[in-house]
């Protein structure tokens, strides 16, 4: 009977420790102060559709900035287009939108997610590199320029 109790206690301890690591190591307050970000949006032919510097407020995500400025089409829980962008995917306690398309009065970029997707690229001071975070998780106070490009999913 004691080995089972010990296993249960160890399992609960490990799970609690893992939860605490996720909760305290991953900073959920992505923006500590207001600022601005240079945003470039390109189509599949590398044509620049949008290029402006956008201001952001404290504790706003990159998704919030886009959602305030543009009409977004996101994925719902079945990866079907959803114009409300009300669904967030939850991976290891981190919530993130999946954006299929961005529209304004002047342009529209739309992907199908089977063949194309919106690739977020961050300027590292010399080059644009693929972001390893989604629209909700980019730490804007550490980035000067972001480029969104339609990329081939193959």
JSON list of N, CA and C in Angstrom, two decimals, residues 41-44 49 71 73 83 100-111 118 150:
[
{"chain": "A", "resi": 41, "resn": "UNK", "atom": "N", "xyz": [3.30, 43.98, -44.42]},
{"chain": "A", "resi": 41, "resn": "UNK", "atom": "CA", "xyz": [2.47, 42.84, -44.84]},
{"chain": "A", "resi": 41, "resn": "UNK", "atom": "C", "xyz": [2.67, 42.67, -46.33]},
{"chain": "A", "resi": 42, "resn": "UNK", "atom": "N", "xyz": [3.01, 41.42, -46.73]},
{"chain": "A", "resi": 42, "resn": "UNK", "atom": "CA", "xyz": [3.31, 41.12, -48.12]},
{"chain": "A", "resi": 42, "resn": "UNK", "atom": "C", "xyz": [2.42, 39.99, -48.62]},
{"chain": "A", "resi": 43, "resn": "UNK", "atom": "N", "xyz": [2.19, 39.97, -49.93]},
{"chain": "A", "resi": 43, "resn": "UNK", "atom": "CA", "xyz": [1.41, 38.88, -50.51]},
{"chain": "A", "resi": 43, "resn": "UNK", "atom": "C", "xyz": [2.34, 37.74, -50.93]},
{"chain": "A", "resi": 44, "resn": "UNK", "atom": "N", "xyz": [1.77, 36.74, -51.58]},
{"chain": "A", "resi": 44, "resn": "UNK", "atom": "CA", "xyz": [2.56, 35.56, -51.98]},
{"chain": "A", "resi": 44, "resn": "UNK", "atom": "C", "xyz": [3.60, 35.88, -53.05]},
{"chain": "A", "resi": 49, "resn": "UNK", "atom": "N", "xyz": [2.06, 45.14, -49.40]},
{"chain": "A", "resi": 49, "resn": "UNK", "atom": "CA", "xyz": [0.68, 45.63, -49.38]},
{"chain": "A", "resi": 49, "resn": "UNK", "atom": "C", "xyz": [0.46, 46.69, -48.30]},
{"chain": "A", "resi": 71, "resn": "UNK", "atom": "N", "xyz": [-9.42, 43.85, -40.28]},
{"chain": "A", "resi": 71, "resn": "UNK", "atom": "CA", "xyz": [-10.43, 42.81, -40.13]},
{"chain": "A", "resi": 71, "resn": "UNK", "atom": "C", "xyz": [-9.70, 41.48, -40.30]},
{"chain": "A", "resi": 73, "resn": "UNK", "atom": "N", "xyz": [-9.44, 37.20, -40.14]},
{"chain": "A", "resi": 73, "resn": "UNK", "atom": "CA", "xyz": [-10.13, 35.92, -40.23]},
{"chain": "A", "resi": 73, "resn": "UNK", "atom": "C", "xyz": [-9.25, 34.91, -39.52]},
{"chain": "A", "resi": 83, "resn": "UNK", "atom": "N", "xyz": [-14.67, 34.73, -38.70]},
{"chain": "A", "resi": 83, "resn": "UNK", "atom": "CA", "xyz": [-14.45, 36.19, -38.72]},
{"chain": "A", "resi": 83, "resn": "UNK", "atom": "C", "xyz": [-14.54, 36.83, -37.35]},
{"chain": "A", "resi": 100, "resn": "UNK", "atom": "N", "xyz": [-5.89, 33.30, -40.41]},
{"chain": "A", "resi": 100, "resn": "UNK", "atom": "CA", "xyz": [-5.92, 32.89, -41.82]},
{"chain": "A", "resi": 100, "resn": "UNK", "atom": "C", "xyz": [-5.78, 34.07, -42.77]},
{"chain": "A", "resi": 101, "resn": "UNK", "atom": "N", "xyz": [-6.33, 35.25, -42.37]},
{"chain": "A", "resi": 101, "resn": "UNK", "atom": "CA", "xyz": [-6.34, 36.36, -43.29]},
{"chain": "A", "resi": 101, "resn": "UNK", "atom": "C", "xyz": [-6.39, 37.71, -42.60]},
{"chain": "A", "resi": 102, "resn": "UNK", "atom": "N", "xyz": [-5.93, 38.74, -43.33]},
{"chain": "A", "resi": 102, "resn": "UNK", "atom": "CA", "xyz": [-5.91, 40.12, -42.84]},
{"chain": "A", "resi": 102, "resn": "UNK", "atom": "C", "xyz": [-6.49, 40.98, -43.96]},
{"chain": "A", "resi": 103, "resn": "UNK", "atom": "N", "xyz": [-7.43, 41.85, -43.59]},
{"chain": "A", "resi": 103, "resn": "UNK", "atom": "CA", "xyz": [-8.10, 42.69, -44.58]},
{"chain": "A", "resi": 103, "resn": "UNK", "atom": "C", "xyz": [-8.18, 44.12, -44.08]},
{"chain": "A", "resi": 104, "resn": "UNK", "atom": "N", "xyz": [-8.00, 45.05, -45.02]},
{"chain": "A", "resi": 104, "resn": "UNK", "atom": "CA", "xyz": [-8.22, 46.47, -44.75]},
{"chain": "A", "resi": 104, "resn": "UNK", "atom": "C", "xyz": [-8.99, 47.04, -45.94]},
{"chain": "A", "resi": 105, "resn": "UNK", "atom": "N", "xyz": [-9.18, 48.34, -45.95]},
{"chain": "A", "resi": 105, "resn": "UNK", "atom": "CA", "xyz": [-9.84, 48.96, -47.10]},
{"chain": "A", "resi": 105, "resn": "UNK", "atom": "C", "xyz": [-8.98, 48.89, -48.35]},
{"chain": "A", "resi": 106, "resn": "UNK", "atom": "N", "xyz": [-7.66, 48.78, -48.17]},
{"chain": "A", "resi": 106, "resn": "UNK", "atom": "CA", "xyz": [-6.73, 48.85, -49.30]},
{"chain": "A", "resi": 106, "resn": "UNK", "atom": "C", "xyz": [-6.23, 47.49, -49.80]},
{"chain": "A", "resi": 107, "resn": "UNK", "atom": "N", "xyz": [-6.29, 46.47, -49.00]},
{"chain": "A", "resi": 107, "resn": "UNK", "atom": "CA", "xyz": [-5.74, 45.17, -49.40]},
{"chain": "A", "resi": 107, "resn": "UNK", "atom": "C", "xyz": [-6.42, 44.04, -48.63]},
{"chain": "A", "resi": 108, "resn": "UNK", "atom": "N", "xyz": [-6.15, 42.82, -49.09]},
{"chain": "A", "resi": 108, "resn": "UNK", "atom": "CA", "xyz": [-6.59, 41.61, -48.39]},
{"chain": "A", "resi": 108, "resn": "UNK", "atom": "C", "xyz": [-5.61, 40.49, -48.68]},
{"chain": "A", "resi": 109, "resn": "UNK", "atom": "N", "xyz": [-5.18, 39.81, -47.63]},
{"chain": "A", "resi": 109, "resn": "UNK", "atom": "CA", "xyz": [-4.39, 38.59, -47.77]},
{"chain": "A", "resi": 109, "resn": "UNK", "atom": "C", "xyz": [-5.16, 37.48, -47.08]},
{"chain": "A", "resi": 110, "resn": "UNK", "atom": "N", "xyz": [-5.33, 36.37, -47.81]},
{"chain": "A", "resi": 110, "resn": "UNK", "atom": "CA", "xyz": [-6.08, 35.24, -47.25]},
{"chain": "A", "resi": 110, "resn": "UNK", "atom": "C", "xyz": [-5.34, 33.96, -47.61]},
{"chain": "A", "resi": 111, "resn": "UNK", "atom": "N", "xyz": [-5.22, 33.09, -46.63]},
{"chain": "A", "resi": 111, "resn": "UNK", "atom": "CA", "xyz": [-4.57, 31.80, -46.85]},
{"chain": "A", "resi": 111, "resn": "UNK", "atom": "C", "xyz": [-5.62, 30.70, -46.77]},
{"chain": "A", "resi": 118, "resn": "UNK", "atom": "N", "xyz": [0.06, 32.33, -43.10]},
{"chain": "A", "resi": 118, "resn": "UNK", "atom": "CA", "xyz": [0.69, 33.61, -42.80]},
{"chain": "A", "resi": 118, "resn": "UNK", "atom": "C", "xyz": [1.92, 33.35, -41.94]},
{"chain": "A", "resi": 150, "resn": "UNK", "atom": "N", "xyz": [2.70, 35.72, -46.91]},
{"chain": "A", "resi": 150, "resn": "UNK", "atom": "CA", "xyz": [2.03, 34.47, -47.27]},
{"chain": "A", "resi": 150, "resn": "UNK", "atom": "C", "xyz": [3.10, 33.51, -47.74]}
]
